[in-house]
Short mmCIF file of C-alpha atoms in Angstrom, two decimals:
data_model
loop_
_atom_site.label_atom_id
_atom_site.label_comp_id
_atom_site.label_asym_id
_atom_site.label_seq_id
_atom_site.Cartn_x
_atom_site.Cartn_y
_atom_site.Cartn_z
CA ASP R 29 6.83 13.95 12.33
CA ALA R 30 7.33 14.66 8.64
CA GLY R 31 6.21 11.20 7.60
CA VAL R 32 7.89 9.07 4.96
CA ILE R 33 9.71 11.32 2.51
CA GLN R 34 10.31 10.31 -1.08
CA SER R 35 12.23 12.12 -3.77
CA PRO R 36 11.86 13.11 -6.46
CA ARG R 37 8.06 13.40 -6.80
CA HIS R 38 8.28 13.14 -10.57
CA GLU R 39 11.01 11.76 -12.79
CA VAL R 40 11.09 11.69 -16.56
CA THR R 41 14.01 9.93 -18.15
CA GLU R 42 15.04 8.42 -21.42
CA MET R 43 15.19 4.72 -21.99
CA GLY R 44 18.58 3.31 -21.05
CA GLN R 45 19.32 5.89 -18.40
CA GLU R 46 19.89 5.11 -14.73
CA VAL R 47 17.20 6.18 -12.34
CA THR R 48 17.55 6.45 -8.54
CA LEU R 49 14.58 6.86 -6.25
CA ARG R 50 15.08 7.91 -2.65
CA CYS R 51 13.21 7.30 0.60
CA LYS R 52 13.56 8.53 4.16
CA PRO R 53 11.46 6.42 6.56
CA ILE R 54 9.95 7.60 9.81
CA SER R 55 12.46 7.65 12.63
CA GLY R 56 12.12 4.57 14.81
CA HIS R 57 10.48 2.47 12.13
CA ASP R 58 12.44 -0.73 11.57
CA TYR R 59 10.73 -2.02 8.42
CA LEU R 60 10.92 -0.39 5.00
CA PHE R 61 9.01 -1.49 1.94
CA TRP R 62 9.23 -0.55 -1.73
CA TYR R 63 6.06 -0.90 -3.85
CA ARG R 64 5.28 -0.25 -7.47
CA GLN R 65 1.78 0.76 -8.61
CA THR R 66 0.45 0.50 -12.12
CA MET R 67 -3.05 0.37 -13.57
CA MET R 68 -2.44 -3.09 -14.96
CA ARG R 69 -0.81 -4.77 -11.97
CA GLY R 70 -2.01 -2.72 -9.02
CA LEU R 71 0.28 -2.56 -6.01
CA GLU R 72 3.29 -4.86 -6.20
CA LEU R 73 5.73 -5.36 -3.32
CA LEU R 74 9.22 -5.18 -4.74
CA ILE R 75 11.47 -5.59 -1.70
CA TYR R 76 11.48 -4.97 2.04
CA PHE R 77 14.10 -4.39 4.70
CA ASN R 78 14.22 -5.01 8.43
CA ASN R 79 16.82 -3.09 10.42
CA ASN R 80 18.49 -2.13 7.11
CA VAL R 81 18.84 -5.75 5.98
CA PRO R 82 16.99 -6.92 2.85
CA ILE R 83 14.57 -9.67 3.87
CA ASP R 84 12.65 -10.49 0.72
CA ASP R 85 13.47 -9.25 -2.76
CA SER R 86 11.41 -11.80 -4.64
CA GLY R 87 9.23 -9.04 -6.06
CA MET R 88 12.07 -7.25 -7.82
CA PRO R 89 11.20 -7.73 -11.48
CA GLU R 90 14.68 -8.32 -12.84
CA ASP R 91 18.36 -7.63 -12.39
CA ARG R 92 17.95 -4.08 -13.63
CA PHE R 93 16.37 -3.26 -10.28
CA SER R 94 18.40 -2.96 -7.10
CA ALA R 95 17.70 -1.52 -3.66
CA LYS R 96 19.89 -0.54 -0.77
CA MET R 97 19.43 0.68 2.78
CA PRO R 98 22.81 1.91 4.02
CA ASN R 99 21.37 3.19 7.30
CA ALA R 100 18.11 3.43 9.22
CA SER R 101 17.18 6.76 7.70
CA PHE R 102 17.74 6.25 4.00
CA SER R 103 16.96 3.82 1.20
CA THR R 104 17.36 3.88 -2.57
CA LEU R 105 15.75 1.99 -5.42
CA LYS R 106 17.81 2.02 -8.59
CA ILE R 107 16.85 1.00 -12.11
CA GLN R 108 19.68 0.57 -14.57
CA PRO R 109 19.06 0.63 -17.48
CA SER R 110 15.51 1.94 -17.40
CA GLU R 111 12.87 0.84 -19.88
CA PRO R 112 9.45 2.30 -20.81
CA ARG R 113 7.69 -0.60 -19.05
CA ASP R 114 9.20 0.60 -15.77
CA SER R 115 6.93 3.65 -15.92
CA ALA R 116 4.85 3.55 -12.73
CA VAL R 117 4.40 5.17 -9.36
CA TYR R 118 6.92 3.87 -6.84
CA PHE R 119 6.00 4.04 -3.18
CA CYS R 120 8.12 3.64 -0.10
CA ALA R 121 6.49 2.71 3.19
CA SER R 122 7.79 2.16 6.69
CA ARG R 123 6.42 0.40 9.74
CA SER R 124 7.04 0.52 13.45
CA PRO R 125 8.11 -2.55 15.47
CA ASN R 126 4.41 -3.11 16.28
CA ARG R 127 3.22 -5.23 13.36
CA ASN R 128 -0.40 -4.17 13.93
CA SER R 129 0.38 -0.51 13.47
CA GLY R 130 0.10 -0.63 9.70
CA TYR R 131 2.32 1.07 7.21
CA THR R 132 3.00 4.74 6.62
CA PHE R 133 3.39 5.46 2.93
CA GLY R 134 5.28 8.22 1.22
CA SER R 135 3.68 10.31 -1.49
CA GLY R 136 5.37 8.29 -4.21
CA THR R 137 7.62 8.95 -7.17
CA ARG R 138 5.94 9.03 -10.56
CA LEU R 139 8.46 7.64 -13.02
CA THR R 140 8.05 8.06 -16.75
CA VAL R 141 10.56 6.42 -19.06
CA VAL R 142 10.32 7.64 -22.64
CA GLY Q 4 -1.90 -18.93 0.35
CA ASN Q 5 -2.89 -15.54 1.70
CA SER Q 6 -4.97 -13.27 -0.48
CA VAL Q 7 -7.49 -10.43 -0.47
CA THR Q 8 -10.40 -9.98 -2.86
CA GLN Q 9 -12.30 -6.73 -3.20
CA MET Q 10 -15.36 -5.86 -5.17
CA GLU Q 11 -14.60 -4.39 -8.53
CA GLY Q 12 -15.13 -0.74 -9.14
CA PRO Q 13 -15.74 1.91 -9.86
CA VAL Q 14 -18.46 2.42 -7.32
CA THR Q 15 -20.45 5.55 -8.13
CA LEU Q 16 -22.74 7.05 -5.50
CA SER Q 17 -24.57 10.27 -4.88
CA GLU Q 18 -23.65 12.38 -1.89
CA GLU Q 19 -25.20 11.14 1.37
CA ALA Q 20 -25.71 7.63 0.03
CA PHE Q 21 -24.76 4.53 2.02
CA LEU Q 22 -21.47 2.90 1.08
CA THR Q 23 -20.41 -0.72 1.23
CA ILE Q 24 -17.19 -1.99 -0.29
CA ASN Q 25 -16.85 -5.74 0.06
CA CYS Q 26 -13.60 -7.41 1.07
CA THR Q 27 -13.00 -11.09 1.67
CA TYR Q 28 -9.77 -12.78 2.50
CA THR Q 29 -7.97 -16.10 2.60
CA ALA Q 30 -5.33 -16.54 5.23
CA THR Q 31 -3.42 -19.05 7.25
CA GLY Q 32 -3.15 -18.20 10.90
CA TYR Q 33 -4.80 -15.17 12.44
CA PRO Q 34 -4.57 -12.10 10.24
CA SER Q 35 -4.83 -8.45 11.10
CA LEU Q 36 -6.99 -6.56 8.66
CA PHE Q 37 -6.69 -3.04 7.33
CA TRP Q 38 -8.37 -0.54 5.05
CA TYR Q 39 -6.22 2.03 3.29
CA VAL Q 40 -7.37 5.00 1.25
CA GLN Q 41 -5.54 6.66 -1.63
CA TYR Q 42 -6.59 10.12 -2.72
CA PRO Q 43 -5.61 11.28 -6.22
CA GLY Q 44 -1.92 11.95 -6.53
CA GLU Q 45 -1.13 10.78 -3.01
CA GLY Q 46 0.19 7.74 -1.22
CA LEU Q 47 -1.92 5.27 0.70
CA GLN Q 48 -3.16 6.28 4.15
CA LEU Q 49 -4.27 3.92 6.86
CA LEU Q 50 -8.01 4.39 7.33
CA LEU Q 51 -8.83 1.77 9.95
CA LYS Q 52 -7.80 -1.62 11.21
CA ALA Q 53 -8.88 -4.64 13.25
CA THR Q 54 -6.54 -7.13 14.79
CA LYS Q 55 -8.81 -9.93 15.95
CA ALA Q 56 -12.17 -11.50 15.20
CA ASP Q 57 -15.26 -9.37 15.97
CA ASP Q 58 -13.19 -6.20 16.35
CA LYS Q 59 -14.64 -3.15 14.68
CA GLY Q 60 -12.33 -0.57 13.23
CA SER Q 61 -13.65 2.95 12.71
CA ASN Q 62 -12.38 6.31 11.53
CA LYS Q 63 -13.86 9.38 9.81
CA GLY Q 64 -17.33 7.80 9.74
CA PHE Q 65 -16.06 4.60 8.10
CA GLU Q 66 -16.44 1.25 9.83
CA ALA Q 67 -15.44 -2.35 9.20
CA THR Q 68 -15.99 -5.43 11.33
CA TYR Q 69 -13.61 -8.39 11.31
CA ARG Q 70 -15.84 -11.42 10.58
CA LYS Q 71 -13.91 -14.63 10.95
CA GLU Q 72 -16.89 -16.85 10.16
CA THR Q 73 -17.34 -15.25 6.73
CA THR Q 74 -13.68 -14.23 6.29
CA SER Q 75 -14.79 -10.72 5.49
CA PHE Q 76 -13.93 -7.12 6.37
CA HIS Q 77 -16.45 -4.99 4.50
CA LEU Q 78 -16.05 -1.23 4.59
CA GLU Q 79 -19.17 0.85 5.30
CA LYS Q 80 -20.11 4.48 5.68
CA GLY Q 81 -23.56 5.77 6.37
CA SER Q 82 -23.41 8.98 4.35
CA VAL Q 83 -20.66 9.59 1.83
CA GLN Q 84 -19.33 12.96 0.80
CA VAL Q 85 -17.71 14.12 -2.43
CA SER Q 86 -14.44 14.35 -0.51
CA ASP Q 87 -14.57 10.56 0.05
CA SER Q 88 -13.87 9.99 -3.64
CA ALA Q 89 -10.69 7.90 -3.67
CA VAL Q 90 -9.36 4.39 -4.14
CA TYR Q 91 -9.85 2.08 -1.18
CA PHE Q 92 -7.60 -0.92 -0.51
CA CYS Q 93 -8.29 -3.82 1.80
CA ALA Q 94 -5.20 -5.55 3.19
CA LEU Q 95 -4.17 -8.27 5.57
CA SER Q 96 -1.11 -9.10 7.57
CA VAL Q 97 -0.45 -12.66 8.60
CA ASP Q 98 2.76 -13.04 10.29
CA SER Q 99 4.25 -15.37 12.82
CA SER Q 100 7.71 -13.91 12.47
CA ASN Q 101 6.65 -10.27 12.80
CA THR Q 102 7.56 -9.11 9.31
CA GLY Q 103 4.11 -7.59 9.08
CA LYS Q 104 4.14 -7.85 5.33
CA LEU Q 105 0.84 -6.55 3.99
CA ILE Q 106 -1.05 -8.25 1.20
CA PHE Q 107 -3.30 -5.80 -0.65
CA GLY Q 108 -6.44 -6.24 -2.62
CA GLN Q 109 -6.67 -4.71 -6.06
CA GLY Q 110 -8.37 -1.56 -4.85
CA THR Q 111 -11.88 -0.19 -5.38
CA THR Q 112 -12.44 3.25 -6.84
CA LEU Q 113 -15.22 5.27 -5.23
CA GLN Q 114 -16.71 8.23 -7.05
CA VAL Q 115 -19.16 10.40 -5.14
CA LYS Q 116 -21.22 12.87 -7.14
CA PRO Q 117 -22.85 15.95 -5.66
#
């Protein structure tokens, strides 16, 4: 199994531009989570999906952030327009139907907004 | 509410020293407990877990015992190596509806010097 795959690994963009981060979960996993990691705030849960349906998006910081999961094998996190304070590492994680199995994380996307 | 508190880092040890990273939790219900490790530039990896009181999780020489009476899940290793240098996250999952949403501690950085 290739694990959770995120792309791109690094993204540098100018303030005001649209940014799209991508995630492919592990096949058979029915939960998908998006996290943001910064030095100041640590790991923050942004949103999670179950069977492609968004369950809790209370962690999404503002309307500039949106996430979709059009099918079981793909999810996107979009920031439009981006701002320098969005600079962080964004992680995607997926989980099997067994809630005690823990998450499998992707390698993350390091976003820098200049 | 549910929360996880870890000892602040960084923790700096010499190779072959004994490691303890403290983790305490507050939870409603019966949580499952996890330790994740994050190596530089990588995503989080599940290190070990325990799903009920008195369970001991172990992996790669690391151990942690689920102590309900003290609401703790301290991580220990008898002899650390330089390669153990990483950030360690304690996490819990309390879930009656099977979302399995993880709540993470703030992370503890471990630096092992040769």
